XYZ file of C-alpha atoms in Angstrom:
399
model
C 45.707 -92.924 11.305
C 44.795 -90.402 13.966
C 45.359 -86.727 13.236
C 48.430 -86.085 15.643
C 48.032 -82.324 16.404
C 43.986 -83.748 17.257
C 45.027 -83.611 21.569
C 47.543 -80.401 20.588
C 45.820 -77.795 20.457
C 44.980 -74.931 22.652
C 41.926 -73.544 23.844
C 42.573 -70.608 22.576
C 45.308 -68.702 20.968
C 48.513 -70.507 20.193
C 51.164 -72.848 21.703
C 54.331 -74.708 21.045
C 54.499 -78.513 19.813
C 57.515 -80.835 19.239
C 57.393 -82.831 16.885
C 59.645 -86.569 17.741
C 60.855 -87.452 14.647
C 61.895 -91.120 16.045
C 57.866 -91.107 17.247
C 55.332 -92.892 14.675
C 53.649 -90.063 13.002
C 50.359 -90.457 15.198
C 52.025 -90.149 18.499
C 55.513 -87.702 17.556
C 53.309 -84.455 18.476
C 54.141 -83.062 22.547
C 52.097 -79.907 22.609
C 53.858 -77.528 25.222
C 51.116 -75.513 26.661
C 53.417 -73.669 28.868
C 53.694 -71.983 25.936
C 50.306 -70.811 25.381
C 49.453 -67.033 23.974
C 47.002 -65.331 22.996
C 48.357 -63.273 19.805
C 50.628 -64.129 17.316
C 52.147 -61.447 16.567
C 53.761 -61.843 19.939
C 54.792 -65.859 19.658
C 58.161 -66.905 17.542
C 58.986 -70.402 16.368
C 61.917 -72.410 18.324
C 65.165 -73.549 16.022
C 64.700 -77.314 15.043
C 67.070 -79.494 16.467
C 68.309 -83.185 14.385
C 65.366 -85.228 14.707
C 63.028 -82.525 16.567
C 60.692 -80.071 14.627
C 59.409 -76.942 16.337
C 56.711 -75.192 15.070
C 52.507 -73.095 16.645
C 49.512 -74.756 16.051
C 46.196 -72.390 16.680
C 42.878 -74.212 17.475
C 41.460 -75.314 14.324
C 45.234 -77.033 13.832
C 46.228 -74.696 11.583
C 50.365 -74.696 11.894
C 53.209 -71.697 12.042
C 56.253 -72.424 10.705
C 59.813 -70.322 10.739
C 58.421 -70.079 6.876
C 55.509 -68.229 7.664
C 56.921 -65.688 10.187
C 60.482 -65.442 7.825
C 57.501 -63.475 5.241
C 56.627 -61.016 7.598
C 59.713 -58.403 8.018
C 61.885 -57.890 10.342
C 61.577 -54.119 9.980
C 57.688 -53.680 9.613
C 57.168 -50.972 6.661
C 54.008 -48.733 7.147
C 54.004 -48.051 3.918
C 52.860 -51.636 3.127
C 49.369 -50.725 5.670
C 47.145 -50.753 2.800
C 48.338 -54.167 1.656
C 47.921 -55.875 5.278
C 44.471 -54.788 5.470
C 43.503 -55.799 2.113
C 45.290 -59.361 3.322
C 43.049 -59.065 6.130
C 40.004 -58.279 4.481
C 40.389 -60.533 1.755
C 41.589 -63.854 3.759
C 40.362 -66.290 6.471
C 42.399 -68.569 8.269
C 46.106 -69.486 8.872
C 46.996 -66.035 6.340
C 44.205 -64.033 7.868
C 45.832 -64.586 10.976
C 49.579 -63.846 9.945
C 48.653 -60.682 8.223
C 46.975 -59.739 11.908
C 50.218 -60.067 13.111
C 52.222 -58.404 10.461
C 49.703 -55.448 11.023
C 50.376 -55.526 15.048
C 54.331 -55.536 13.862
C 53.467 -52.224 12.374
C 51.441 -50.827 14.659
C 54.232 -51.756 16.961
C 56.754 -49.574 14.963
C 54.848 -46.846 13.403
C 50.687 -46.496 15.417
C 50.238 -42.785 14.229
C 50.740 -44.592 10.402
C 48.068 -46.997 11.501
C 44.373 -45.244 11.401
C 42.973 -46.691 8.205
C 43.606 -50.379 10.568
C 41.431 -48.697 13.344
C 37.479 -49.950 11.709
C 38.673 -53.276 10.510
C 39.830 -54.001 13.877
C 36.797 -52.762 15.662
C 34.906 -55.320 13.157
C 36.724 -58.001 14.056
C 36.148 -57.606 18.189
C 32.125 -59.162 17.235
C 32.139 -62.353 16.343
C 35.795 -63.596 15.551
C 37.924 -66.032 17.146
C 39.464 -65.032 20.578
C 42.933 -65.137 18.706
C 41.324 -62.928 16.431
C 39.633 -60.601 18.520
C 42.970 -60.669 20.770
C 45.106 -59.506 18.186
C 42.706 -56.867 17.062
C 42.917 -55.613 20.142
C 46.626 -55.252 20.656
C 46.510 -53.201 18.018
C 43.647 -51.047 18.990
C 45.827 -50.466 22.304
C 48.476 -49.317 20.230
C 47.060 -46.588 18.110
C 45.175 -46.174 21.412
C 48.332 -44.757 22.972
C 49.736 -42.980 19.981
C 45.895 -41.247 19.305
C 43.482 -42.470 22.373
C 40.093 -40.868 20.100
C 40.840 -42.334 16.972
C 40.015 -45.562 19.526
C 36.597 -44.467 20.864
C 34.543 -47.013 18.653
C 36.621 -50.097 20.104
C 35.488 -49.090 23.519
C 31.807 -50.576 24.138
C 32.461 -53.597 22.207
C 35.930 -53.695 23.936
C 33.427 -53.544 27.017
C 31.303 -56.497 26.083
C 34.687 -58.590 26.496
C 34.826 -57.800 30.148
C 31.820 -60.770 30.568
C 32.840 -63.727 32.412
C 31.749 -65.690 29.814
C 34.913 -64.533 27.927
C 38.414 -66.705 27.760
C 40.789 -64.779 30.363
C 43.691 -64.030 28.062
C 41.136 -62.341 25.757
C 39.913 -61.002 28.699
C 43.266 -59.402 29.539
C 43.193 -58.275 26.140
C 40.116 -55.797 27.082
C 41.113 -54.144 30.110
C 44.365 -53.275 28.909
C 42.717 -51.642 26.190
C 40.095 -49.926 28.012
C 42.807 -48.865 30.461
C 44.718 -47.058 27.686
C 41.617 -45.426 26.711
C 40.600 -44.723 30.659
C 43.511 -42.469 30.717
C 42.440 -40.275 28.013
C 38.528 -40.471 28.783
C 37.653 -42.186 31.608
C 34.014 -41.294 31.003
C 33.830 -43.400 28.534
C 34.032 -46.435 30.175
C 31.859 -45.704 33.028
C 29.623 -49.213 32.041
C 32.206 -51.639 32.563
C 32.343 -50.686 36.234
C 29.923 -53.427 37.677
C 32.323 -55.840 35.535
C 35.679 -54.766 36.436
C 34.903 -54.488 39.914
C 33.729 -58.171 39.817
C 37.274 -58.699 38.473
C 39.465 -57.238 40.840
C 39.306 -60.414 42.684
C 39.869 -62.589 39.765
C 43.183 -64.158 39.381
C 43.399 -64.651 35.607
C 43.087 -60.781 35.789
C 45.601 -57.960 36.501
C 44.072 -56.083 39.086
C 46.392 -53.059 39.344
C 45.332 -52.787 35.781
C 41.541 -52.786 36.433
C 42.109 -50.870 39.245
C 43.715 -48.116 37.463
C 40.454 -47.756 35.672
C 38.627 -47.890 38.402
C 40.392 -44.953 40.174
C 40.561 -42.751 36.895
C 36.791 -42.843 36.464
C 36.250 -42.324 39.798
C 38.345 -38.894 39.694
C 35.921 -37.653 36.872
C 33.076 -39.678 37.768
C 32.283 -40.837 41.472
C 28.592 -41.434 41.687
C 29.381 -44.786 38.495
C 31.595 -45.816 41.463
C 28.976 -46.066 44.885
C 27.501 -49.259 43.495
C 30.138 -51.366 43.741
C 31.800 -49.980 46.867
C 30.899 -53.595 48.345
C 33.583 -55.221 45.818
C 35.929 -52.978 46.647
C 35.760 -53.983 49.977
C 35.840 -57.446 49.826
C 38.715 -56.845 47.618
C 40.189 -54.719 50.362
C 39.840 -58.205 52.802
C 42.386 -60.090 50.232
C 46.105 -60.161 50.898
C 47.017 -56.900 49.917
C 49.347 -56.541 46.967
C 49.944 -53.410 44.601
C 46.295 -52.978 43.335
C 45.286 -52.344 47.396
C 46.672 -48.378 47.070
C 44.346 -47.889 43.752
C 41.279 -49.180 45.683
C 42.255 -47.650 48.392
C 42.964 -44.217 46.264
C 39.278 -45.316 44.954
C 37.139 -45.204 48.743
C 39.323 -42.415 49.287
C 37.927 -40.005 46.524
C 34.741 -41.800 47.347
C 34.754 -41.189 50.999
C 35.493 -37.571 49.854
C 32.073 -36.909 47.879
C 30.174 -39.411 50.237
C 31.583 -40.676 53.315
C 28.500 -42.692 54.170
C 28.743 -45.094 51.242
C 33.125 -46.124 52.402
C 32.135 -46.173 56.424
C 31.998 -50.048 56.110
C 35.469 -49.994 54.881
C 36.982 -48.343 58.301
C 38.169 -51.368 60.067
C 40.353 -53.193 56.983
C 41.392 -49.277 56.368
C 42.727 -49.611 60.167
C 44.227 -53.086 59.423
C 46.012 -51.364 56.459
C 47.951 -48.979 58.663
C 50.135 -50.942 59.686
C 51.221 -52.325 55.999
C 54.928 -52.487 54.754
C 54.070 -50.743 51.977
C 54.311 -47.130 52.338
C 51.737 -46.375 49.587
C 49.204 -48.467 51.250
C 50.108 -46.843 54.828
C 49.680 -43.991 53.503
C 46.183 -44.473 51.208
C 44.657 -46.467 54.475
C 45.532 -43.437 56.296
C 43.750 -40.952 53.729
C 40.614 -42.620 53.951
C 40.227 -42.915 57.481
C 40.956 -39.320 57.379
C 38.520 -38.535 55.075
C 35.856 -40.518 56.569
C 36.620 -38.982 60.449
C 35.664 -35.991 58.749
C 32.100 -37.083 59.161
C 32.290 -40.178 61.157
C 35.027 -39.465 64.067
C 33.372 -42.221 66.298
C 33.664 -44.874 63.574
C 37.376 -44.026 63.403
C 38.220 -43.931 66.913
C 39.651 -47.367 67.110
C 42.122 -46.719 64.551
C 43.482 -43.744 66.724
C 46.378 -45.381 68.796
C 47.788 -47.224 65.321
C 47.390 -43.108 63.783
C 49.308 -41.938 66.124
C 52.136 -44.428 65.626
C 52.307 -43.058 62.125
C 53.009 -39.887 63.353
C 56.978 -41.070 63.586
C 56.650 -42.427 59.886
C 59.887 -41.264 57.817
C 57.877 -40.473 54.816
C 55.997 -36.920 55.566
C 52.618 -37.464 53.222
C 52.139 -40.418 55.892
C 52.126 -38.254 58.996
C 50.335 -35.597 57.175
C 47.236 -38.783 56.777
C 48.058 -39.211 60.457
C 47.742 -35.797 61.543
C 44.041 -35.491 59.367
C 42.960 -38.539 61.401
C 43.936 -36.906 64.772
C 42.577 -33.610 64.089
C 39.206 -34.075 62.918
C 38.771 -37.730 65.567
C 40.489 -34.900 68.664
C 36.995 -32.520 67.814
C 34.511 -34.935 69.147
C 36.747 -37.598 71.534
C 39.699 -35.197 72.198
C 40.394 -37.726 75.098
C 41.258 -40.183 72.791
C 43.995 -38.460 70.960
C 45.761 -36.542 73.997
C 48.615 -39.536 74.086
C 49.500 -37.636 70.969
C 50.159 -34.195 72.174
C 54.379 -34.989 72.028
C 53.793 -36.609 68.351
C 52.073 -33.572 67.836
C 54.069 -31.355 68.440
C 56.574 -32.770 66.496
C 55.558 -32.105 63.516
C 55.352 -28.728 63.269
C 58.432 -28.919 62.085
C 57.265 -30.566 58.973
C 57.563 -29.000 55.527
C 53.976 -29.355 54.514
C 51.998 -26.381 55.725
C 48.947 -29.072 56.204
C 50.715 -30.859 58.149
C 51.457 -28.626 60.627
C 47.700 -27.021 60.120
C 46.593 -30.257 61.227
C 48.735 -30.508 64.133
C 47.587 -27.194 65.639
C 44.154 -27.865 65.188
C 44.314 -31.474 67.022
C 46.593 -29.300 69.779
C 43.836 -26.906 70.265
C 40.898 -29.393 70.374
C 43.001 -31.844 73.278
C 43.984 -28.880 75.339
C 47.068 -28.728 74.932
C 48.653 -26.656 77.821
C 52.034 -27.668 77.195
C 52.149 -26.662 73.970
C 51.452 -22.380 74.555
C 55.589 -22.018 73.987
C 55.800 -23.688 70.972
C 51.871 -22.319 69.462
C 52.992 -19.058 70.223
C 56.437 -19.141 68.027
C 53.722 -20.668 64.767
C 51.758 -18.276 65.147
C 53.824 -16.086 64.987
C 56.932 -16.986 63.189
C 55.029 -19.632 60.346
C 55.846 -19.253 56.802
C 52.318 -20.590 55.947
C 49.213 -17.598 56.812
C 46.695 -20.346 57.150
C 49.037 -22.250 59.948
C 49.951 -19.037 62.155
C 46.559 -18.649 61.812
C 45.430 -21.369 63.837
C 48.410 -21.356 66.022
C 46.900 -18.378 67.026
C 43.371 -19.777 67.502
C 44.637 -22.629 69.477
C 46.857 -19.699 71.650
C 43.563 -18.210 72.429
C 42.056 -21.072 73.469
C 44.733 -22.429 75.734
C 45.388 -19.160 77.306
C 41.554 -18.240 78.554
């Protein structure tokens, strides 16, 4: 007789199977493929019906029923950690996986108590089945949230799991752990930058989590991102999503250090100036402002869009727009001259840097009609730097 589970086992992880007791034994199993998960600890068994039973099945054909899950306490007891670790180290197959699920429950309840679990979990990242590796990463992530330094030994093994040959479900677990650790020490994950940049366009991976790691790394070690700028620019050309904001942050931080490496991103950032999402507009304007400091001519085509942003409801967007206009006006005053009215309007904005940029831009475009306003700013603005640049503009305009 054919094994009823022969066609029901998942590629990795676990999935629910339905047993129809009215059918012949070799035909009664139907896999519910949409239930596939990598980690046993995040699954449960559906209640049985009169003529239908449910269980979970793993890649090896092991089945897991409600009675198996009932052996895991509803309220995990950290005092049982040693007992659970012994079970993990001394068992294989189904008992091993159930013990791991039990450990995951303890880690979720008391991550700080799971110090002794770190090295055994790191050891499982080597040559274990993906479901076991995923559960180990799950435990490491929870411990990392409590005390990241304890899990440092797991970083390099997790980086190796970013390879394209790794199953997407497992790769996502590795990304999540690395994101948690990178918030503590981004320099430890710099070796992962090329793989992470490649994953930005992988639909099976959460691009926002990947981008958060890259953003953490660029703040600590900008040079680590230089070689992947083309991949970042390619990602920005895809349909805008939340991750675009973080990737723009990465490019913006790089452009402060090495604008020549990011200048090719100007057209894409320019297109995003009209994005509906405020963070995208703001970050795109910030990128263009940074690049305009060295390459104003490259940014000049986007001055009309920057002028429109001067009427934006968000202060940060307006600030970034004034930075674009001030830097482009230094080389191309005629291009910025249509913004005179908007530049005068933002002299009432709260951020001093916005008023500072506006005064510089008014100076560069020789805004004769701004003399009276600049005289008032030079005398009364609460910020000394703004008063100083307003006076400089006033002196130039009155010559």
